[in-house]
Short mmCIF file of C-alpha atoms and ligand atoms in Angstrom, two decimals:
data_model
loop_
_atom_site.label_atom_id
_atom_site.label_comp_id
_atom_site.label_asym_id
_atom_site.label_seq_id
_atom_site.Cartn_x
_atom_site.Cartn_y
_atom_site.Cartn_z
CA MET A 923 -8.66 -2.85 27.60
CA THR A 924 -11.41 -4.61 25.18
CA GLN A 925 -15.00 -4.48 26.48
CA TYR A 926 -17.64 -7.00 25.30
CA GLN A 927 -21.13 -6.69 26.01
CA THR A 928 -24.20 -9.39 26.37
CA ILE A 929 -26.68 -8.15 24.03
CA VAL A 930 -30.23 -9.78 25.04
CA ALA A 931 -33.16 -9.79 22.64
CA GLY A 932 -35.06 -6.49 22.53
CA ASP A 933 -31.90 -4.77 24.02
CA PRO A 934 -31.52 -1.36 22.42
CA VAL A 935 -28.15 -1.26 20.54
CA SER A 936 -25.86 1.73 19.99
CA ARG A 937 -22.49 2.42 19.07
CA THR A 938 -20.64 1.98 22.60
CA GLY A 939 -17.31 1.26 21.16
CA ALA A 940 -17.67 -2.48 23.34
CA ILE A 941 -17.53 -6.02 21.36
CA LYS A 942 -21.55 -6.97 21.42
CA LEU A 943 -21.65 -10.70 21.98
CA TYR A 944 -25.28 -11.60 20.56
CA GLY A 945 -27.64 -14.89 21.78
CA PRO A 946 -29.14 -17.14 19.95
CA GLU A 947 -31.95 -14.61 18.24
CA GLY A 948 -29.24 -13.06 16.53
CA PHE A 949 -27.86 -16.06 15.05
CA GLU A 950 -31.22 -16.51 13.80
CA GLY A 951 -31.64 -12.76 12.77
CA MET A 952 -28.40 -12.95 10.93
CA ARG A 953 -28.87 -16.27 9.36
CA ARG A 954 -32.13 -14.90 7.33
CA ALA A 955 -30.49 -11.45 6.49
CA GLY A 956 -27.63 -13.56 5.23
CA ARG A 957 -29.52 -15.94 2.88
CA LEU A 958 -30.95 -13.21 1.37
CA ALA A 959 -27.90 -11.35 0.80
CA ALA A 960 -26.51 -14.67 -0.71
CA GLU A 961 -29.42 -15.43 -2.95
CA ILE A 962 -29.12 -12.04 -3.94
CA LEU A 963 -25.51 -12.16 -5.30
CA ASP A 964 -26.58 -15.62 -6.43
CA ALA A 965 -28.93 -14.13 -8.85
CA LEU A 966 -26.64 -11.33 -9.96
CA GLY A 967 -24.01 -13.69 -11.76
CA PRO A 968 -25.85 -14.25 -15.10
CA HIS A 969 -26.65 -10.26 -15.11
CA ILE A 970 -22.67 -9.46 -15.00
CA VAL A 971 -22.04 -9.62 -18.60
CA PRO A 972 -20.18 -7.57 -21.31
CA GLY A 973 -22.86 -4.58 -21.79
CA ALA A 974 -24.80 -4.39 -18.87
CA THR A 975 -24.75 -1.25 -17.02
CA THR A 976 -23.97 -1.06 -13.40
CA GLU A 977 -27.25 0.97 -12.42
CA GLU A 978 -29.11 -2.18 -13.89
CA ILE A 979 -27.39 -4.28 -11.59
CA ASP A 980 -28.28 -2.23 -8.99
CA ARG A 981 -31.96 -2.15 -9.81
CA ILE A 982 -32.01 -5.75 -9.57
CA VAL A 983 -30.54 -5.48 -6.16
CA TYR A 984 -33.31 -2.98 -5.07
CA ASP A 985 -35.99 -5.22 -6.62
CA MET A 986 -34.88 -8.34 -4.66
CA THR A 987 -33.90 -7.07 -1.59
CA ILE A 988 -37.37 -5.06 -1.36
CA ALA A 989 -39.18 -8.70 -2.56
CA GLY A 990 -36.96 -10.49 0.29
CA GLY A 991 -38.98 -8.17 3.20
CA ALA A 992 -35.61 -6.18 3.62
CA VAL A 993 -34.38 -2.61 2.65
CA PRO A 994 -30.63 -2.19 1.33
CA ALA A 995 -28.81 -0.80 4.21
CA THR A 996 -26.77 1.09 2.23
CA LEU A 997 -30.00 3.53 0.57
CA GLY A 998 -29.40 6.79 2.57
CA TYR A 999 -26.56 5.75 4.35
CA ARG A 1000 -24.35 8.68 5.27
CA GLY A 1001 -25.74 10.55 2.21
CA TYR A 1002 -25.34 7.11 -0.46
CA THR A 1003 -28.10 6.71 -2.76
CA HIS A 1004 -27.63 3.42 -4.11
CA SER A 1005 -28.52 -0.27 -2.84
CA CYS A 1006 -25.45 -1.84 -3.64
CA CYS A 1007 -21.82 -0.74 -4.24
CA ILE A 1008 -20.13 -2.09 -7.54
CA SER A 1009 -16.30 -1.63 -8.06
CA VAL A 1010 -14.46 -2.71 -11.51
CA ASN A 1011 -11.06 -3.22 -11.80
CA HIS A 1012 -8.77 -0.87 -10.28
CA VAL A 1013 -11.69 0.31 -8.28
CA VAL A 1014 -10.87 -1.07 -4.63
CA CYS A 1015 -14.51 -0.44 -3.28
CA HIS A 1016 -17.62 1.84 -2.68
CA GLY A 1017 -18.02 1.98 -6.55
CA ILE A 1018 -20.83 3.99 -7.35
CA PRO A 1019 -23.57 2.17 -9.70
CA GLY A 1020 -24.46 4.43 -12.83
CA PRO A 1021 -24.26 4.42 -16.71
CA LYS A 1022 -20.92 2.38 -16.79
CA THR A 1023 -20.92 -0.52 -19.28
CA ILE A 1024 -19.24 -3.57 -17.98
CA ARG A 1025 -16.59 -4.88 -20.73
CA ASP A 1026 -15.06 -8.04 -21.61
CA GLY A 1027 -12.62 -9.02 -19.40
CA ASP A 1028 -13.53 -6.93 -16.39
CA ILE A 1029 -13.50 -7.97 -12.84
CA VAL A 1030 -16.79 -6.77 -11.09
CA ASN A 1031 -17.36 -6.56 -7.43
CA VAL A 1032 -20.70 -6.43 -6.16
CA ASP A 1033 -21.11 -5.48 -2.53
CA VAL A 1034 -24.83 -6.03 -1.17
CA THR A 1035 -26.02 -5.51 2.43
CA PRO A 1036 -30.16 -6.18 2.96
CA LEU A 1037 -31.27 -5.07 6.48
CA LEU A 1038 -34.05 -7.85 7.33
CA ASP A 1039 -36.19 -7.50 10.29
CA GLY A 1040 -33.38 -5.25 11.97
CA TRP A 1041 -30.34 -7.61 10.77
CA HIS A 1042 -27.54 -6.69 8.25
CA GLY A 1043 -26.63 -9.49 5.92
CA ASP A 1044 -23.15 -7.84 4.36
CA SER A 1045 -21.49 -9.68 1.61
CA ASN A 1046 -19.72 -9.35 -1.61
CA ARG A 1047 -18.45 -11.02 -4.39
CA THR A 1048 -16.31 -10.55 -7.25
CA TYR A 1049 -17.64 -11.77 -10.59
CA LEU A 1050 -15.81 -12.17 -13.95
CA ALA A 1051 -17.37 -10.61 -17.21
CA GLY A 1052 -16.30 -12.22 -20.40
CA ASN A 1053 -13.00 -13.59 -21.04
CA VAL A 1054 -10.94 -12.66 -18.14
CA ALA A 1055 -7.11 -12.63 -18.32
CA LEU A 1056 -5.29 -15.29 -16.13
CA LYS A 1057 -3.20 -12.66 -13.90
CA ALA A 1058 -6.99 -10.98 -13.28
CA LYS A 1059 -8.73 -14.77 -12.51
CA LYS A 1060 -5.58 -15.36 -10.17
CA LEU A 1061 -5.95 -12.45 -8.10
CA VAL A 1062 -9.77 -13.08 -7.72
CA GLU A 1063 -8.94 -16.67 -6.58
CA VAL A 1064 -6.21 -15.91 -3.94
CA THR A 1065 -8.50 -13.02 -2.67
CA TYR A 1066 -11.27 -15.41 -2.00
CA GLU A 1067 -8.82 -18.16 -0.31
CA CYS A 1068 -7.59 -14.96 1.95
CA MET A 1069 -11.07 -14.23 2.92
CA MET A 1070 -11.73 -18.30 3.74
CA LEU A 1071 -8.47 -18.34 5.63
CA GLY A 1072 -9.42 -15.47 7.51
CA ILE A 1073 -12.76 -17.53 8.62
CA GLU A 1074 -10.61 -20.58 9.25
CA ALA A 1075 -8.70 -18.49 11.59
CA ALA A 1076 -12.05 -17.08 13.70
CA ARG A 1077 -12.56 -19.29 16.28
CA PRO A 1078 -13.05 -18.78 20.40
CA GLY A 1079 -9.27 -18.66 22.05
CA ASN A 1080 -7.52 -16.97 18.74
CA ARG A 1081 -7.45 -13.20 18.32
CA LEU A 1082 -8.58 -10.49 15.86
CA GLY A 1083 -4.45 -10.83 14.67
CA ASP A 1084 -4.68 -14.34 14.12
CA ILE A 1085 -7.34 -13.19 11.05
CA GLY A 1086 -5.43 -10.57 9.74
CA HIS A 1087 -2.27 -13.14 9.73
CA ALA A 1088 -3.82 -15.55 7.56
CA ILE A 1089 -5.19 -13.36 5.07
CA GLN A 1090 -1.88 -11.34 4.88
CA SER A 1091 0.83 -14.17 4.98
CA HIS A 1092 -1.58 -15.76 2.05
CA ALA A 1093 -1.73 -12.53 0.02
CA GLU A 1094 1.85 -11.76 0.12
CA LYS A 1095 3.16 -15.23 -0.68
CA PHE A 1096 1.86 -13.88 -4.33
CA ARG A 1097 3.45 -10.18 -3.64
CA TYR A 1098 0.08 -9.03 -3.71
CA GLY A 1099 -0.70 -5.69 -1.74
CA VAL A 1100 -3.58 -5.80 1.08
CA VAL A 1101 -5.47 -2.70 1.52
CA ARG A 1102 -4.98 -1.32 4.61
CA ASP A 1103 -7.64 1.95 4.57
CA PHE A 1104 -10.79 -0.25 4.85
CA CYS A 1105 -11.25 -3.29 6.97
CA GLY A 1106 -14.03 -5.47 8.27
CA HIS A 1107 -16.52 -4.55 10.89
CA GLY A 1108 -18.56 -6.03 13.69
CA VAL A 1109 -22.36 -6.52 12.14
CA GLY A 1110 -25.57 -7.29 13.24
CA ARG A 1111 -27.90 -4.82 14.56
CA LEU A 1112 -25.60 -2.08 13.57
CA PHE A 1113 -24.45 -1.75 9.92
CA HIS A 1114 -20.83 -0.88 11.15
CA ASP A 1115 -19.77 -1.72 14.58
CA ALA A 1116 -16.65 -2.51 16.80
CA PRO A 1117 -14.32 -4.13 16.38
CA GLU A 1118 -12.60 -3.04 13.28
CA VAL A 1119 -11.60 -6.23 11.52
CA VAL A 1120 -7.92 -5.34 9.92
CA HIS A 1121 -6.51 -7.72 7.20
CA VAL A 1122 -3.05 -7.58 8.13
CA GLY A 1123 -1.87 -8.69 11.75
CA ARG A 1124 0.27 -10.66 13.77
CA PRO A 1125 -0.57 -13.80 15.63
CA GLY A 1126 -1.75 -13.38 19.27
CA THR A 1127 -2.56 -10.03 19.07
CA GLY A 1128 -5.64 -7.97 19.19
CA PRO A 1129 -8.97 -8.60 20.97
CA GLU A 1130 -9.99 -12.17 21.95
CA LEU A 1131 -12.44 -13.66 19.93
CA LYS A 1132 -15.73 -15.06 22.03
CA PRO A 1133 -18.94 -16.93 20.83
CA GLY A 1134 -21.68 -14.29 19.93
CA MET A 1135 -19.13 -12.24 18.13
CA PHE A 1136 -20.65 -10.91 14.93
CA PHE A 1137 -18.18 -9.34 12.17
CA THR A 1138 -17.60 -9.13 8.52
CA ILE A 1139 -14.36 -10.41 6.95
CA GLU A 1140 -14.21 -8.21 3.64
CA PRO A 1141 -10.18 -8.27 2.21
CA MET A 1142 -9.41 -6.27 -0.50
CA ILE A 1143 -6.15 -7.35 -2.32
CA ASN A 1144 -4.54 -5.35 -5.12
CA ILE A 1145 -2.19 -6.76 -7.90
CA GLY A 1146 0.39 -4.15 -7.05
CA ARG A 1147 0.67 -1.63 -3.82
CA PRO A 1148 -2.27 -1.08 -1.04
CA ASP A 1149 -2.21 2.18 -1.61
CA VAL A 1150 -5.76 3.90 -2.26
CA LYS A 1151 -7.18 7.01 -2.74
CA VAL A 1152 -10.85 8.21 -3.00
CA LEU A 1153 -12.15 9.96 -5.95
CA ASP A 1154 -13.90 13.56 -5.92
CA ASP A 1155 -17.33 11.61 -5.46
CA GLY A 1156 -16.64 11.22 -1.97
CA TRP A 1157 -17.06 7.42 -2.24
CA THR A 1158 -14.96 5.48 -5.07
CA ALA A 1159 -11.82 4.40 -3.87
CA VAL A 1160 -9.34 3.28 -6.56
CA THR A 1161 -5.50 1.76 -6.37
CA ARG A 1162 -3.23 4.38 -6.22
CA ASP A 1163 -1.19 2.56 -9.20
CA ARG A 1164 -4.00 1.80 -10.89
CA SER A 1165 -3.39 -2.55 -10.25
CA LEU A 1166 -6.36 -4.48 -10.12
CA SER A 1167 -8.27 -4.98 -7.00
CA ALA A 1168 -10.35 -8.04 -5.90
CA GLN A 1169 -12.87 -8.57 -2.49
CA PHE A 1170 -14.90 -11.02 -0.92
CA GLU A 1171 -17.07 -10.67 2.11
CA HIS A 1172 -19.00 -12.81 4.19
CA SER A 1173 -20.71 -11.81 7.46
CA ILE A 1174 -20.13 -14.46 10.13
CA GLY A 1175 -20.51 -15.11 13.90
CA ILE A 1176 -18.17 -16.77 16.52
CA THR A 1177 -19.42 -20.02 17.77
CA GLU A 1178 -18.35 -22.55 20.72
CA THR A 1179 -16.27 -24.31 17.89
CA GLY A 1180 -15.73 -21.93 15.10
CA ALA A 1181 -17.62 -19.79 12.96
CA GLU A 1182 -20.82 -19.36 11.07
CA ILE A 1183 -20.96 -18.06 8.08
CA PHE A 1184 -24.30 -16.57 7.75
CA THR A 1185 -23.88 -14.92 4.01
CA LYS A 1186 -22.96 -18.91 2.60
CA SER A 1187 -24.31 -19.59 -0.95
CA PRO A 1188 -27.41 -21.94 -1.29
CA ALA A 1189 -26.02 -22.79 -4.14
CA GLY A 1190 -22.66 -23.04 -3.94
CA LEU A 1191 -21.51 -19.89 -6.00
CA ASP A 1192 -19.76 -18.02 -3.05
CA LEU A 1193 -16.85 -18.24 -5.44
CA PRO A 1194 -18.60 -17.47 -8.27
CA HIS A 1195 -16.82 -18.65 -11.54
CA ALA A 1196 -15.93 -21.66 -9.96
CA ALA A 1197 -18.97 -23.24 -9.91
CA SER A 1198 -20.48 -25.43 -12.91
N1 LIG B 182 -20.80 -3.11 2.31
C1 LIG B 182 -20.17 -2.14 2.34
C2 LIG B 182 -18.91 -3.06 3.62
O1 LIG B 182 -18.93 -3.96 3.34
C3 LIG B 182 -20.23 -0.71 3.02
C4 LIG B 182 -20.86 0.26 2.07
S1 LIG B 182 -21.39 1.60 2.61
C5 LIG B 182 -21.55 2.80 1.19
O2 LIG B 182 -18.85 -2.50 4.85
F1 LIG B 182 -22.19 3.31 1.82
F2 LIG B 182 -20.62 3.14 0.68
F3 LIG B 182 -22.33 1.67 0.71
CO1 LIG B 183 -18.82 -4.95 5.10
CO1 LIG B 184 -20.08 -5.17 2.46
#
């Protein structure tokens, strides 16, 4: 049976396994952390070009996070030593920034999580570097649609399975593979909390969504099979068949009537290349 736990301002938080229900101060905190995440991702667009290295992008994320009064939640997280994850082409997630150069035609996901005044704003976008093949662009667009369809299904009375179903049914129309090995998660005062938000599912199944639940929706969609493997560095997850993989992530909060997107771009750049 699903357990819920109401969090009042100042309550200590820990991973209890229960789903936390936050109040107005939670929404306030997540709006600020989420806005900073979105501003960082907005600013990255012009830097994600052929010739740039992923460690240069990581440095920009670090500087902007600190300038915004936050710290990168990934820095020191389970031994991770960077300010973001950068996942290029067949890398599904958790790509480690380094001297690697971005090339013309790459699809590049950057995932940031500023921790601001105790709140985690977790968001990622997939950018197009230079001239990207139509097939790859299509994958990126459909992956964004999958995330947004998942968010549309996020409202009180619906269940987590409704979100997974919305995502899976859209992706599979295009014969894409939905990654099973990584999922969305509760977010808020903790970086990764209950519940697990799986990106596949059956309607009407899973925990019921209630106002005050905060979680991410972050589908990873592959042109090929859903299967992934983690490289010897212990982090980098790649598609087993080396097919391209795209991802988008928002942090959201369930309201009385639907969901509030905490990490929405103030500049309308949520799908980077779609904006003017
Ligand atoms: N930001 C990722 C997520 O969406 C988690 C990255 S953890 C790291 O949940 F250690 F790999 F950075
Ligand atoms: Co996340
Ligand atoms: Co993330």
